Amino acid sequence: MVKIKNILISQPEPVSIEKSPFKNLVEKFNLNLTFYKFFDVVGVEAKEFRKERIYLLNYTAVIFNSKNSVDHYFRLAKELREEIPDTMKYFCASEAIALYLQNYVQYRKRKIFFGKQTFADLIDVMHKHKDEHFLFPCSDEAQPESFKLLDKSKYKYTKACMYKSLPRDLSHLKIDGFDMIVVFSPVGVKSLCQNFPDIKSKNKIIAAFGQSTQAALIENGLNINIVAPTKSAPSMAMAIEDYMLGKEPEPLLVSKPATLKKSTPKKAPATKKAKSVFTNKSKYVALLESKRTLAAEKKAEVARRKAEAEAKKNNPTE
């Protein structure tokens, strides 16, 4: 295994590494971590957003898949002078996003909901509120997995592009000095490949978070060494630690919402059917006809005898 010392992480540098999930990596393996976001997030202007004819107050619930979506939803609401009612319901992909909402609204359990780990978990939570009309603030970057899950669940929702992700200039980064590169989104992959067209020949250890990021790396011909989230490593820091310890890689965790799982009906216990003596249908029909004929003959015989008895009774001299 290649010795790993320097890791480039395509995220903003945390305020405090002591509170970062990557702290354990630094202490345990004596690693050098460099944080640098690979793209800039630029908000869509109110004038441009009005052209989409999406009115925030026409929706009864909002889906937040990131903190960026929270920021730009409330930014546009302010710029458009639309006051969000207290009755609005918020559905967040994670608890961290739900807590982040406190920057804009009073946190109330009755109107803020969140999933456990994946977007599929949030779909399950939304199932109890399927009559809501959802607005999904997002970036111009495709989010096919989320949209597919919403479509399969047949929720009424509208995509609203409120911000754009633009690749940054990474030329100042000496890519040859890093043993591992960690990316978290398709636009991060796009930025990496645009800035370093020969990245494929560098044979770097690549860590990818999420299914769409993994798909973007494969599309660009890059090998993937580490994936997250997995069953035992829900975070990227944990996935890197497992790799450093030489643990066997696990498949990417792509859970399906329980509301989409088809339940297989239980089969009723098998009951033994009485076997028919007759395997030939024509023989069975002939037997029935024979029985009917005999019954008719017996009935006629009874009627004849009864008539004779009545005749003798009326004419005793005979």
mmCIF file of N, CA and C in Angstrom, residues 17 25 28 33 48 58-59 89 100 134 150 166 181 187 202-203 219 254 263-264 270 273:
data_model
loop_
_atom_site.group_PDB
_atom_site.id
_atom_site.type_symbol
_atom_site.label_atom_id
_atom_site.label_comp_id
_atom_site.label_asym_id
_atom_site.label_seq_id
_atom_site.Cartn_x
_atom_site.Cartn_y
_atom_site.Cartn_z
ATOM 1 N N ILE A 17 -10.092 22.385 14.052
ATOM 2 C CA ILE A 17 -9.832 20.982 13.735
ATOM 3 C C ILE A 17 -10.178 20.094 14.925
ATOM 4 N N LEU A 25 -7.986 11.427 12.563
ATOM 5 C CA LEU A 25 -7.034 11.020 11.521
ATOM 6 C C LEU A 25 -5.671 11.655 11.756
ATOM 7 N N LYS A 28 -4.117 10.041 15.006
ATOM 8 C CA LYS A 28 -3.852 8.603 14.932
ATOM 9 C C LYS A 28 -2.790 8.232 13.908
ATOM 10 N N LEU A 33 -3.337 17.521 6.653
ATOM 11 C CA LEU A 33 -4.567 17.740 5.903
ATOM 12 C C LEU A 33 -4.611 19.157 5.356
ATOM 13 N N GLU A 48 -33.447 37.072 -12.013
ATOM 14 C CA GLU A 48 -33.348 35.846 -12.812
ATOM 15 C C GLU A 48 -34.320 34.787 -12.291
ATOM 16 N N ASN A 58 -46.544 29.643 -2.646
ATOM 17 C CA ASN A 58 -47.460 28.659 -3.232
ATOM 18 C C ASN A 58 -47.207 27.249 -2.704
ATOM 19 N N TYR A 59 -46.186 27.113 -1.863
ATOM 20 C CA TYR A 59 -45.786 25.790 -1.376
ATOM 21 C C TYR A 59 -46.003 25.700 0.136
ATOM 22 N N LYS A 89 -43.555 23.939 6.555
ATOM 23 C CA LYS A 89 -42.877 22.749 7.051
ATOM 24 C C LYS A 89 -41.534 22.598 6.338
ATOM 25 N N TYR A 100 -29.190 23.807 11.589
ATOM 26 C CA TYR A 100 -28.726 25.029 10.921
ATOM 27 C C TYR A 100 -29.891 25.977 10.633
ATOM 28 N N PHE A 134 -44.336 20.363 -2.124
ATOM 29 C CA PHE A 134 -42.954 20.618 -1.739
ATOM 30 C C PHE A 134 -42.207 21.503 -2.750
ATOM 31 N N LEU A 150 -37.936 11.040 -5.287
ATOM 32 C CA LEU A 150 -39.143 11.855 -5.159
ATOM 33 C C LEU A 150 -40.174 11.470 -6.217
ATOM 34 N N LEU A 166 -19.696 26.915 -9.309
ATOM 35 C CA LEU A 166 -18.728 27.220 -10.353
ATOM 36 C C LEU A 166 -17.333 26.745 -9.945
ATOM 37 N N ILE A 181 -6.667 12.535 -2.629
ATOM 38 C CA ILE A 181 -7.582 13.650 -2.914
ATOM 39 C C ILE A 181 -8.991 13.200 -2.563
ATOM 40 N N VAL A 187 -19.464 18.519 -9.087
ATOM 41 C CA VAL A 187 -18.812 19.766 -9.490
ATOM 42 C C VAL A 187 -17.381 19.822 -8.960
ATOM 43 N N LYS A 202 -1.613 10.655 -12.706
ATOM 44 C CA LYS A 202 -0.922 10.909 -11.439
ATOM 45 C C LYS A 202 -1.041 9.732 -10.459
ATOM 46 N N ASN A 203 -1.982 8.835 -10.727
ATOM 47 C CA ASN A 203 -2.196 7.665 -9.855
ATOM 48 C C ASN A 203 -2.411 8.053 -8.389
ATOM 49 N N GLU A 219 -16.937 8.535 -14.915
ATOM 50 C CA GLU A 219 -17.144 9.156 -16.221
ATOM 51 C C GLU A 219 -15.865 9.815 -16.731
ATOM 52 N N VAL A 254 -26.354 2.685 -0.469
ATOM 53 C CA VAL A 254 -27.418 3.314 -1.245
ATOM 54 C C VAL A 254 -28.729 2.698 -0.783
ATOM 55 N N SER A 263 -43.796 -5.043 -0.607
ATOM 56 C CA SER A 263 -43.959 -6.130 0.358
ATOM 57 C C SER A 263 -44.493 -7.360 -0.357
ATOM 58 N N THR A 264 -43.870 -8.479 -0.096
ATOM 59 C CA THR A 264 -44.298 -9.731 -0.703
ATOM 60 C C THR A 264 -45.395 -10.346 0.151
ATOM 61 N N ALA A 270 -50.444 -24.270 2.424
ATOM 62 C CA ALA A 270 -50.979 -25.166 1.399
ATOM 63 C C ALA A 270 -51.932 -26.181 2.019
ATOM 64 N N LYS A 273 -55.645 -30.968 -1.573
ATOM 65 C CA LYS A 273 -56.890 -31.093 -2.323
ATOM 66 C C LYS A 273 -57.219 -32.560 -2.536
#
